[in-house]
Short mmCIF file of C-alpha atoms and ligand atoms in Angstrom, two decimals:
data_model
loop_
_atom_site.label_atom_id
_atom_site.label_comp_id
_atom_site.label_asym_id
_atom_site.label_seq_id
_atom_site.Cartn_x
_atom_site.Cartn_y
_atom_site.Cartn_z
CA UNK A 1 147.95 113.45 80.46
CA UNK A 2 146.55 111.67 84.15
CA UNK A 3 142.93 111.47 85.27
CA UNK A 4 141.93 110.43 88.62
CA UNK A 5 139.65 110.08 91.69
CA UNK A 6 141.18 112.51 93.32
CA UNK A 7 143.33 115.96 92.60
CA UNK A 8 146.51 115.44 95.22
CA UNK A 9 146.99 112.35 93.02
CA UNK A 10 146.99 113.48 89.12
CA UNK A 11 149.32 116.27 91.01
CA UNK A 12 151.71 113.17 91.63
CA UNK A 13 151.38 110.97 88.63
CA UNK A 14 151.83 115.03 86.88
CA UNK A 15 154.59 115.87 88.88
CA UNK A 16 156.48 112.58 88.17
CA UNK A 17 155.34 113.01 84.24
CA UNK A 18 157.20 116.47 84.28
CA UNK A 19 160.53 115.14 86.26
CA UNK A 20 160.98 112.85 82.87
CA UNK A 21 159.47 109.71 84.07
CA UNK A 22 157.26 107.56 82.33
CA UNK A 23 153.27 106.75 82.59
CA UNK A 24 154.75 103.42 84.68
CA UNK A 25 156.66 105.59 87.09
CA UNK A 26 153.57 108.14 87.07
CA UNK A 27 151.24 104.74 87.66
CA UNK A 28 153.17 103.24 90.54
CA UNK A 29 153.56 106.79 92.28
CA UNK A 30 149.53 107.39 91.59
CA UNK A 31 148.71 103.97 92.99
CA UNK A 32 150.85 104.81 96.01
CA UNK A 33 149.58 108.10 97.05
CA UNK A 34 145.40 107.32 96.03
CA UNK A 35 146.45 104.89 98.84
CA UNK A 36 146.72 107.66 100.48
CA UNK A 37 143.92 110.25 99.33
CA UNK A 38 141.23 108.35 98.22
CA UNK A 39 141.29 106.05 100.84
CA UNK A 40 137.75 104.26 100.69
CA UNK A 41 139.68 102.91 97.11
CA UNK A 42 142.81 103.85 96.86
CA UNK A 43 145.15 100.95 98.81
CA UNK A 44 147.99 98.71 100.16
CA UNK A 45 145.56 95.97 101.56
CA UNK A 46 144.08 95.49 98.35
CA UNK A 47 145.39 94.45 95.48
CA UNK A 48 143.82 94.91 91.03
CA UNK A 49 144.57 95.19 87.83
CA UNK A 50 147.10 96.77 85.34
CA UNK A 51 147.65 97.17 81.54
CA UNK A 52 150.27 98.80 79.89
CA UNK A 53 150.56 99.93 76.47
CA UNK A 54 154.17 100.41 75.95
CA UNK A 55 155.73 103.07 73.43
CA UNK A 56 157.61 99.85 71.77
CA UNK A 57 154.43 98.87 70.70
CA UNK A 58 154.03 95.97 73.25
CA UNK A 59 151.15 95.62 75.13
CA UNK A 60 151.24 93.27 79.15
CA UNK A 61 148.97 92.86 81.35
CA UNK A 62 149.63 92.80 85.37
CA UNK A 63 147.61 91.70 88.09
CA UNK A 64 147.63 92.01 90.92
CA UNK A 65 144.98 90.68 92.31
CA UNK A 66 144.14 89.32 96.15
CA UNK A 67 144.51 85.30 96.32
CA UNK A 68 142.42 83.53 99.61
CA UNK A 69 144.69 82.00 101.91
CA UNK A 70 145.84 78.96 102.09
CA UNK A 71 143.93 77.86 104.94
CA UNK A 72 140.74 79.23 104.12
CA UNK A 73 138.00 76.91 103.51
CA UNK A 74 134.16 77.91 102.14
CA UNK A 75 132.21 76.38 104.73
CA UNK A 76 133.96 78.94 107.70
CA UNK A 77 131.94 81.14 105.64
CA UNK A 78 128.57 79.90 105.13
CA UNK A 79 125.88 79.57 108.53
CA UNK A 80 123.09 77.68 108.44
CA UNK A 81 123.18 77.24 104.32
CA UNK A 82 123.45 80.98 104.17
CA UNK A 83 126.59 83.51 103.22
CA UNK A 84 128.11 84.92 106.38
CA UNK A 85 128.65 88.06 105.22
CA UNK A 86 129.41 89.55 108.38
CA UNK A 87 132.50 87.24 108.71
CA UNK A 88 133.14 87.63 105.03
CA UNK A 89 132.43 92.00 104.49
CA UNK A 90 133.58 93.16 107.42
CA UNK A 91 135.20 90.75 109.51
CA UNK A 92 139.44 88.89 108.28
CA UNK A 93 137.98 86.25 107.03
CA UNK A 94 137.06 87.78 103.84
CA UNK A 95 140.24 88.94 102.79
CA UNK A 96 142.98 87.93 100.01
CA UNK A 97 146.62 88.10 100.67
CA UNK A 98 147.35 91.45 99.45
CA UNK A 99 148.30 91.67 95.69
CA UNK A 100 148.73 96.23 95.48
CA UNK A 101 152.26 96.17 96.49
CA UNK A 102 154.29 93.48 94.70
CA UNK A 103 152.04 94.31 91.41
CA UNK A 104 152.45 98.34 91.89
CA UNK A 105 156.57 97.13 92.89
CA UNK A 106 157.00 94.58 89.95
CA UNK A 107 155.64 97.23 86.70
CA UNK A 108 158.12 99.94 88.41
CA UNK A 109 161.56 97.05 88.38
CA UNK A 110 160.26 96.14 85.23
CA UNK A 111 159.09 99.46 83.29
CA UNK A 112 159.25 102.33 85.01
CA UNK A 113 162.44 104.67 85.22
CA UNK A 114 162.63 105.34 88.67
CA UNK A 115 163.48 104.22 91.75
CA UNK A 116 160.81 103.12 94.38
CA UNK A 117 162.43 105.79 97.30
CA UNK A 118 161.56 108.64 94.42
CA UNK A 119 158.12 107.72 93.29
CA UNK A 120 156.72 106.95 96.70
CA UNK A 121 158.00 109.86 98.39
CA UNK A 122 154.35 112.07 96.98
CA UNK A 123 152.15 109.79 98.83
CA UNK A 124 154.34 109.21 101.45
CA UNK A 125 153.93 113.09 101.96
CA UNK A 126 150.98 113.11 101.89
CA UNK A 127 150.29 110.10 104.60
CA UNK A 128 152.72 112.98 107.32
CA UNK A 129 151.70 116.21 106.80
CA UNK A 130 148.08 115.14 105.60
CA UNK A 131 145.79 116.57 103.21
CA UNK A 132 142.99 119.01 103.15
CA UNK A 133 139.32 117.61 102.55
CA UNK A 134 137.61 118.70 99.84
CA UNK A 135 133.42 118.30 99.59
CA UNK A 136 133.90 114.90 97.66
CA UNK A 137 136.49 113.50 99.46
CA UNK A 138 134.01 114.16 103.07
CA UNK A 139 131.14 112.50 100.97
CA UNK A 140 132.83 108.99 101.76
CA UNK A 141 135.10 108.99 104.60
CA UNK A 142 131.18 110.43 106.40
CA UNK A 143 129.89 107.47 105.08
CA UNK A 144 131.14 104.99 107.43
CA UNK A 145 130.75 106.70 111.09
CA UNK A 146 129.15 103.97 113.29
CA UNK A 147 131.54 101.48 111.26
CA UNK A 148 134.83 103.95 112.18
CA UNK A 149 133.50 104.02 115.65
CA UNK A 150 133.76 99.84 116.21
CA UNK A 151 137.55 99.95 116.55
CA UNK A 152 139.97 102.74 118.35
CA UNK A 153 142.02 102.44 115.80
CA UNK A 154 140.26 102.78 112.99
CA UNK A 155 138.25 105.82 114.12
CA UNK A 156 141.81 107.43 115.68
CA UNK A 157 142.77 108.24 112.71
CA UNK A 158 139.87 108.88 110.38
CA UNK A 159 136.90 110.35 112.49
CA UNK A 160 137.91 114.07 114.32
CA UNK A 161 137.59 113.83 117.50
CA UNK A 162 134.92 110.49 117.43
CA UNK A 163 132.92 113.12 114.58
CA UNK A 164 132.74 112.49 110.38
CA UNK A 165 135.37 114.90 109.24
CA UNK A 166 134.28 118.04 107.44
CA UNK A 167 135.07 120.13 104.14
CA UNK A 168 138.71 121.98 105.29
CA UNK A 169 140.14 119.66 107.61
CA UNK A 170 143.05 117.95 107.37
CA UNK A 171 144.06 114.94 107.04
CA UNK A 172 147.06 113.32 108.83
CA UNK A 173 148.31 110.17 108.57
CA UNK A 174 151.53 109.17 110.16
CA UNK A 175 150.83 105.00 110.84
CA UNK A 176 150.25 104.71 107.45
CA UNK A 177 153.70 107.38 106.08
CA UNK A 178 155.53 105.04 108.26
CA UNK A 179 154.58 101.88 106.85
CA UNK A 180 154.99 103.85 103.25
CA UNK A 181 158.28 104.49 104.32
CA UNK A 182 159.36 101.13 105.12
CA UNK A 183 157.93 99.92 101.72
CA UNK A 184 160.01 102.34 100.23
CA UNK A 185 163.57 101.74 102.12
CA UNK A 186 163.07 97.61 102.01
CA UNK A 187 160.71 96.77 98.73
CA UNK A 188 158.14 94.28 98.78
CA UNK A 189 159.97 92.70 101.70
CA UNK A 190 158.07 95.09 104.47
CA UNK A 191 155.45 94.10 103.52
CA UNK A 192 155.54 90.60 102.59
CA UNK A 193 157.57 89.45 105.04
CA UNK A 194 158.78 92.33 107.35
CA UNK A 195 156.96 93.66 110.26
CA UNK A 196 153.97 95.24 108.30
CA UNK A 197 153.28 91.52 107.71
CA UNK A 198 153.30 90.69 111.14
CA UNK A 199 151.32 93.18 113.17
CA UNK A 200 149.19 92.08 109.78
CA UNK A 201 148.98 88.04 110.23
CA UNK A 202 148.61 89.03 114.14
CA UNK A 203 145.72 91.53 113.52
CA UNK A 204 143.63 88.93 111.11
CA UNK A 205 144.34 86.09 113.31
CA UNK A 206 143.40 87.84 116.66
CA UNK A 207 140.25 87.94 114.52
CA UNK A 208 139.18 85.08 113.59
CA UNK A 209 141.74 85.12 110.20
CA UNK A 210 143.35 82.42 108.97
CA UNK A 211 145.93 84.17 106.67
CA UNK A 212 149.58 82.83 108.05
CA UNK A 213 153.01 84.81 107.09
CA UNK A 214 153.84 82.32 104.80
CA UNK A 215 150.64 83.31 102.55
CA UNK A 216 151.69 86.96 102.26
CA UNK A 217 155.36 85.55 101.14
CA UNK A 218 154.62 83.49 98.87
CA UNK A 219 151.39 86.25 97.05
CA UNK A 220 153.52 86.82 93.40
CA UNK A 221 152.65 89.00 90.90
CA UNK A 222 151.87 87.76 87.84
CA UNK A 223 152.42 88.89 83.31
CA UNK A 224 150.58 88.29 81.08
CA UNK A 225 148.78 88.81 78.47
CA UNK A 226 145.96 90.95 77.02
CA UNK A 227 142.70 89.83 75.79
CA UNK A 228 142.42 91.48 72.55
CA UNK A 229 138.90 91.96 70.42
CA UNK A 230 137.97 94.00 67.79
CA UNK A 231 135.31 96.71 67.38
CA UNK A 232 133.73 98.78 63.77
CA UNK A 233 138.02 98.94 62.75
CA UNK A 234 139.68 99.54 66.22
CA UNK A 235 141.49 96.83 68.74
CA UNK A 236 140.16 97.33 71.90
CA UNK A 237 142.25 95.46 74.80
CA UNK A 238 141.62 94.51 77.97
CA UNK A 239 142.12 92.43 81.06
CA UNK A 240 142.27 88.58 81.24
CA UNK A 241 140.45 86.91 83.85
CA UNK A 242 139.69 87.66 86.77
CA UNK A 243 139.67 90.50 85.43
CA UNK A 244 136.20 90.39 82.75
CA UNK A 245 137.91 91.99 79.70
CA UNK A 246 136.43 89.02 77.91
CA UNK A 247 133.48 90.08 79.22
CA UNK A 248 133.53 93.55 77.88
CA UNK A 249 135.07 91.73 74.93
CA UNK A 250 131.95 89.72 73.74
CA UNK A 251 129.59 92.45 74.16
CA UNK A 252 131.00 94.31 71.81
CA UNK A 253 131.41 91.50 69.47
CA UNK A 254 127.72 91.03 69.76
CA UNK A 255 127.45 94.72 69.67
CA UNK A 256 129.36 95.05 66.50
CA UNK A 257 127.05 93.66 64.39
CA UNK A 258 124.24 96.31 64.52
CA UNK A 259 124.08 100.38 63.54
CA UNK A 260 123.65 101.76 66.28
CA UNK A 261 124.81 105.38 65.75
CA UNK A 262 121.69 104.98 62.87
CA UNK A 263 119.34 103.15 65.66
CA UNK A 264 121.03 106.25 67.80
CA UNK A 265 122.14 106.86 72.06
CA UNK A 266 119.83 106.09 73.70
CA UNK A 267 117.02 105.52 71.64
CA UNK A 268 114.84 102.09 72.46
CA UNK A 269 116.66 100.13 69.65
CA UNK A 270 120.06 100.30 70.40
CA UNK A 271 119.15 100.03 74.04
CA UNK A 272 118.03 96.81 73.55
CA UNK A 273 120.33 95.42 71.36
CA UNK A 274 123.20 95.94 74.68
CA UNK A 275 121.09 94.98 77.03
CA UNK A 276 120.70 91.53 74.46
CA UNK A 277 124.68 91.27 74.60
CA UNK A 278 124.89 92.41 78.52
CA UNK A 279 122.83 89.49 79.16
CA UNK A 280 124.43 87.15 77.16
CA UNK A 281 127.80 87.99 78.03
CA UNK A 282 126.87 87.96 81.79
CA UNK A 283 125.53 84.90 81.78
CA UNK A 284 128.79 83.27 80.21
CA UNK A 285 130.63 85.39 82.64
CA UNK A 286 129.61 83.56 85.99
CA UNK A 287 129.46 80.39 84.33
CA UNK A 288 132.44 79.92 83.19
CA UNK A 289 135.13 82.77 83.92
CA UNK A 290 137.38 82.68 86.96
CA UNK A 291 141.23 82.11 87.97
CA UNK A 292 143.13 80.83 85.08
CA UNK A 293 145.59 79.54 87.80
CA UNK A 294 142.52 77.11 88.52
CA UNK A 295 139.86 76.72 85.81
CA UNK A 296 140.13 76.75 81.88
CA UNK A 297 138.52 79.57 80.31
CA UNK A 298 137.10 78.92 77.50
CA UNK A 299 137.63 82.82 75.96
CA UNK A 300 138.39 82.04 72.84
CA UNK A 301 135.74 80.19 72.25
CA UNK A 302 133.03 83.13 73.60
CA UNK A 303 135.09 85.75 71.78
CA UNK A 304 134.65 83.05 68.46
CA UNK A 305 132.56 84.58 65.18
CA UNK A 306 130.48 81.36 65.18
CA UNK A 307 130.16 81.71 69.16
CA UNK A 308 128.68 85.55 68.83
CA UNK A 309 126.67 84.56 65.99
CA UNK A 310 124.83 81.78 67.62
CA UNK A 311 123.93 84.28 70.38
CA UNK A 312 123.10 86.74 67.74
CA UNK A 313 120.88 84.50 66.49
CA UNK A 314 118.67 83.95 69.64
CA UNK A 315 118.75 87.84 69.90
CA UNK A 316 115.08 88.95 68.63
CA UNK A 317 114.22 92.64 67.18
CA UNK A 318 111.93 94.30 69.13
CA UNK A 319 111.54 91.93 72.80
CA UNK A 320 113.67 91.11 75.55
CA UNK A 321 114.75 87.72 75.91
CA UNK A 322 114.82 85.80 78.94
CA UNK A 323 117.43 85.18 81.63
CA UNK A 324 115.96 81.62 83.56
CA UNK A 325 115.87 81.02 80.03
CA UNK A 326 118.96 80.98 79.22
CA UNK A 327 119.78 79.14 82.57
CA UNK A 328 118.47 76.30 81.25
CA UNK A 329 119.46 75.99 78.64
CA UNK A 330 122.63 77.67 78.18
CA UNK A 331 125.16 77.52 74.93
CA UNK A 332 127.78 76.51 75.66
CA UNK A 333 126.44 73.66 78.34
CA UNK A 334 126.52 70.92 76.03
CA UNK A 335 130.79 71.13 75.97
CA UNK A 336 132.23 71.97 78.46
CA UNK A 337 135.18 100.02 95.93
CA UNK A 338 137.59 100.21 94.02
CA UNK A 339 139.46 103.09 91.70
CA UNK A 340 140.41 103.24 88.95
CA UNK A 341 143.20 105.69 87.00
CA UNK A 342 144.58 105.78 83.26
CA UNK A 343 148.07 108.17 82.38
CA UNK A 344 149.73 108.57 79.53
CA UNK A 345 153.34 110.07 79.77
CA UNK A 346 155.10 111.88 76.72
CA UNK A 347 156.95 108.92 75.46
CA UNK A 348 154.34 107.31 73.87
CA UNK A 349 153.54 104.55 76.48
CA UNK A 350 149.67 104.17 78.14
CA UNK A 351 148.83 103.38 81.43
CA UNK A 352 145.19 101.74 82.45
CA UNK A 353 145.06 100.88 86.57
CA UNK A 354 141.55 99.63 88.08
CA UNK A 355 142.65 98.67 91.78
CA UNK A 356 140.86 98.14 95.10
CA UNK A 357 139.85 96.29 98.64
CA UNK A 358 136.30 96.00 97.90
CA UNK A 359 133.78 97.76 100.02
CA UNK A 360 134.80 100.98 100.65
CA UNK A 361 137.04 101.14 103.13
CA UNK A 362 137.54 97.47 102.49
CA UNK A 363 136.33 95.42 105.31
CA UNK A 364 136.89 99.29 107.76
CA UNK A 365 139.65 97.57 109.66
CA UNK A 366 143.11 98.49 110.11
CA UNK A 367 146.00 95.81 111.13
CA UNK A 368 147.07 97.26 114.20
CA UNK A 369 149.74 100.34 114.04
CA UNK A 370 149.75 99.96 109.85
CA UNK A 371 147.61 102.46 109.03
CA UNK A 372 145.92 101.02 105.62
CA UNK A 373 142.44 99.29 105.85
CA UNK A 374 141.91 95.18 104.50
CA UNK A 375 139.86 94.34 101.54
CA UNK A 376 137.09 92.52 101.83
CA UNK A 377 137.55 91.00 98.17
CA UNK A 378 136.25 87.23 98.86
CA UNK A 379 132.87 88.06 98.61
CA UNK A 380 134.24 88.32 94.86
CA UNK A 381 133.94 84.69 94.75
CA UNK A 382 131.17 82.83 94.44
CA UNK A 383 130.60 81.26 98.50
CA UNK A 384 127.51 78.97 97.94
CA UNK A 385 126.28 77.98 93.92
CA UNK A 386 123.17 80.20 93.19
CA UNK A 387 123.82 82.69 95.53
CA UNK A 388 124.51 86.63 95.13
CA UNK A 389 126.95 87.90 97.11
CA UNK A 390 126.91 91.75 97.13
CA UNK A 391 127.28 93.08 93.77
CA UNK A 392 123.99 90.81 93.14
CA UNK A 393 125.72 88.48 91.33
CA UNK A 394 124.90 84.98 90.69
CA UNK A 395 128.32 83.13 89.99
CA UNK A 396 129.06 79.49 88.97
CA UNK A 397 131.18 76.67 89.48
CA UNK A 398 134.63 78.05 87.88
CA UNK A 399 134.66 81.34 90.32
CA UNK A 400 133.92 78.77 93.93
CA UNK A 401 136.07 79.26 96.08
CA UNK A 402 139.17 77.18 96.85
CA UNK A 403 142.49 77.82 98.93
CA UNK A 404 144.92 79.74 96.78
CA UNK A 405 142.56 80.64 94.66
CA UNK A 406 141.61 84.57 92.93
CA UNK A 407 138.35 85.79 93.06
CA UNK A 408 136.72 86.67 89.13
CA UNK A 409 136.36 90.49 89.70
CA UNK A 410 134.79 92.90 87.35
CA UNK A 411 137.20 95.65 86.83
CA UNK A 412 138.89 95.47 82.76
CA UNK A 413 141.33 98.12 83.03
CA UNK A 414 141.19 99.19 79.29
CA UNK A 415 143.47 100.76 76.35
CA UNK A 416 141.96 100.81 72.21
CA UNK A 417 143.73 101.47 69.62
CA UNK A 418 142.96 101.93 66.18
CA UNK A 419 145.93 101.80 63.62
CA UNK A 420 148.50 101.19 65.73
CA UNK A 421 147.84 104.15 67.77
CA UNK A 422 146.88 105.04 70.61
CA UNK A 423 143.25 105.82 71.36
CA UNK A 424 141.29 105.96 74.40
CA UNK A 425 142.48 104.98 77.85
CA UNK A 426 139.44 103.81 80.45
CA UNK A 427 138.21 102.30 83.67
CA UNK A 428 136.23 102.45 86.91
CA UNK A 429 134.90 101.06 89.73
CA UNK A 430 131.33 99.70 90.65
CA UNK A 431 131.24 96.54 91.47
CA UNK A 432 129.30 94.28 87.88
CA UNK A 433 128.36 97.58 86.47
CA UNK A 434 132.22 98.23 85.87
CA UNK A 435 131.72 96.57 82.59
CA UNK A 436 129.14 97.85 80.73
CA UNK A 437 129.97 101.56 82.23
CA UNK A 438 132.69 100.94 79.91
CA UNK A 439 131.02 99.30 77.24
CA UNK A 440 128.94 102.71 77.07
CA UNK A 441 131.44 105.08 76.73
CA UNK A 442 133.77 103.63 73.98
CA UNK A 443 129.68 103.60 72.49
CA UNK A 444 129.10 106.68 73.61
CA UNK A 445 132.55 107.76 71.12
CA UNK A 446 132.82 105.63 68.69
CA UNK A 447 129.00 104.91 67.98
CA UNK A 448 127.12 108.47 69.10
CA UNK A 449 130.93 110.74 69.06
CA UNK A 450 130.74 112.25 72.25
CA UNK A 451 134.01 113.86 73.06
CA UNK A 452 135.94 112.88 76.43
CA UNK A 453 133.78 114.41 79.00
CA UNK A 454 130.30 113.41 77.33
CA UNK A 455 131.10 110.37 77.13
CA UNK A 456 132.03 110.15 80.55
CA UNK A 457 128.85 112.08 81.92
CA UNK A 458 125.72 110.58 80.26
CA UNK A 459 123.83 108.71 82.08
CA UNK A 460 124.10 105.09 82.34
CA UNK A 461 122.68 101.84 82.26
CA UNK A 462 123.01 98.41 82.96
CA UNK A 463 121.65 94.91 82.85
CA UNK A 464 123.90 92.20 84.75
CA UNK A 465 121.53 88.20 83.49
CA UNK A 466 119.91 88.31 87.05
CA UNK A 467 118.90 89.90 87.63
CA UNK A 468 116.37 89.73 84.88
CA UNK A 469 115.56 93.70 84.97
CA UNK A 470 117.50 97.01 83.21
CA UNK A 471 119.09 99.38 85.76
CA UNK A 472 119.09 103.32 85.08
CA UNK A 473 120.23 106.52 86.73
CA UNK A 474 117.86 108.90 87.16
CA UNK A 475 116.27 110.65 83.54
CA UNK A 476 118.76 108.16 81.72
CA UNK A 477 115.76 107.31 78.90
CA UNK A 478 112.67 109.54 77.17
CA UNK A 479 109.49 108.33 79.27
CA UNK A 480 108.54 107.36 76.00
CA UNK A 481 111.94 105.32 75.27
CA UNK A 482 111.10 103.16 79.08
CA UNK A 483 106.91 103.19 77.27
CA UNK A 484 108.98 101.42 74.48
CA UNK A 485 110.61 98.88 76.09
CA UNK A 486 108.85 97.63 78.46
CA UNK A 487 106.12 97.20 76.19
CA UNK A 488 109.29 94.63 74.98
CA UNK A 489 109.19 93.01 77.46
CA UNK A 490 112.20 94.98 79.58
CA UNK A 491 110.98 95.78 83.26
CA UNK A 492 113.45 98.78 84.17
CA UNK A 493 114.24 99.80 87.90
CA UNK A 494 115.23 103.08 88.53
CA UNK A 495 118.82 102.84 90.51
CA UNK A 496 120.48 99.51 91.35
CA UNK A 497 119.44 96.43 93.08
CA UNK A 498 121.36 98.11 95.78
CA UNK A 499 119.72 100.62 95.85
CA UNK A 500 122.60 103.32 94.47
CA UNK A 501 121.05 105.79 91.86
CA UNK A 502 123.76 106.83 89.91
CA UNK A 503 127.08 104.63 90.16
CA UNK A 504 130.54 104.19 89.01
CA UNK A 505 133.60 106.97 88.32
CA UNK A 506 135.23 105.92 84.79
CA UNK A 507 138.98 107.78 84.25
CA UNK A 508 139.34 107.89 80.86
CA UNK A 509 141.74 109.75 77.93
CA UNK A 510 141.08 109.75 75.05
CA UNK A 511 143.86 111.26 71.88
CA UNK A 512 142.63 112.78 68.51
CA UNK A 513 143.66 110.90 65.74
CA UNK A 514 144.39 113.66 63.68
CA UNK A 515 145.84 116.16 65.61
CA UNK A 516 147.78 113.46 68.59
CA UNK A 517 146.31 116.00 71.55
CA UNK A 518 145.22 114.42 74.16
CA UNK A 519 141.43 114.59 76.09
CA UNK A 520 141.08 113.48 79.20
CA UNK A 521 137.58 113.32 81.80
CA UNK A 522 137.13 112.68 85.58
CA UNK A 523 134.11 111.09 86.09
CA UNK A 524 131.89 113.93 87.85
CA UNK A 525 130.34 110.57 89.89
CA UNK A 526 133.70 111.22 91.88
CA UNK A 527 133.76 114.66 92.19
CA UNK A 528 137.13 114.78 94.13
CA UNK A 529 138.98 113.99 90.93
CA UNK A 530 140.81 115.69 88.32
CA UNK A 531 141.68 114.90 84.95
CA UNK A 532 145.29 116.98 84.69
CA UNK A 533 147.74 116.99 81.54
CA UNK A 534 150.25 120.00 80.52
O1 DON B 1 137.00 93.46 91.45
C1 DON B 1 135.15 93.09 91.59
O2 DON B 1 134.32 93.07 90.66
C2 DON B 1 134.73 94.49 93.05
N1 DON B 1 135.60 94.07 94.58
C3 DON B 1 135.18 95.93 92.60
C4 DON B 1 134.60 96.79 93.33
C5 DON B 1 134.21 97.49 93.04
O3 DON B 1 134.05 98.30 91.95
C6 DON B 1 133.66 98.23 94.43
N2 DON B 1 133.26 100.01 94.05
N3 DON B 1 133.07 100.84 93.56
#
């Protein structure tokens, strides 16, 4: 089964599985295909995180997150004591060294069975021959017409005679097809050392960026182990830093002691404990976590039963906590547009991938004639401690921008096991809401016994420590429940701080533990997506 945010990419994955490829072959094919058919988010100019459960029982995490260039300094992104958002979100100074090509190719080489040329073929065809746009595709392409118009090489591909694309029209990307075929022929070298690298660096340096050929040549994707925790008898495996699986695990560990199922789905009581778990875990995330190559992440401590118990002791029944107060006496202080897809195969392997350009279409620039968008991932760093980024996250020193460092991510591709058998594969985009979305989908299945489609579709809520508010999708809670929550001291806000009313695009697979049958769900919030199996 393959679940992605774009139906044609889903078909690509399925085709690879039908040819006898494994879930890793399919994941690499889908990774390249989404760069073509979901250009807002699928990418080769960004980075991401991949979690693999192999049929032989081994679990692997691949970190192919972007890195800050060696010559980038924080003050280059600060103007008059403020973060220069124009530079970081729309210029090349906000671009990290891309990791996607190295990450996908490493996964294929280590755990795949097919040659790169074969798995990249469908993506190259989709770029070369084009594909018909659906309403779900046009929704994203039509959002940035003014920005696309500012760059000739972007406008000529992503606008149709200067106007936004319409449903039914064909999007051709011959330059991207050329770039992809160079990678298919020559592997990662083509992207990190060859002509594509030269074009990238030329465009970046011509527009104020500081990335060099050496930054590209030095980039490595890293293989490590997933972070693991247990929730009501299920083993949850997710992404260690720079991902946010530790934070997801912290929330689950706090919640493990509360009978959410008895309290009821979206009852004031179950929401209360969830919000408090979110508050404490986000406070820790934003204080302590960062690139493991630079920061000693206290993950063990954050997930230890003693520490989780201390948090539970602070949570009062029927009373909202206070994020600012938490800031002052922070518990540990004395001691030291993105897309997700999920794939399972006929052999017992499972893959969860979340990868991103950060904002929709990244910095909205294409280097030269390469046909791909560059990321604006470095906005995920703390640029000025205490000042928020585009996801309104207030983060600390552990995530401070430094040359060669990876910004902390909220991405948390997750795989859940029960008695050593695969149970769920899940992940989503959505900036800081990624972690709480995954938490809620897991609860919807495990505590509230929903099927996977219901669990993914159910309205969401979110709290991220600061701002000290509870963000909800329209009609997520009944009026009665809102009143009860307000009485406890919560400030409820419909929509996110950014104004978005609904969020996320969860792509999930669940296995029936009795029959072994898979069911998949593509989030209706991203309507071009599809869950398909055979
Ligand atoms: O890595 C992160 O946490 C962000 N760059 C993810 C951005 C994202 O999910 C945007 N999608 N809607």
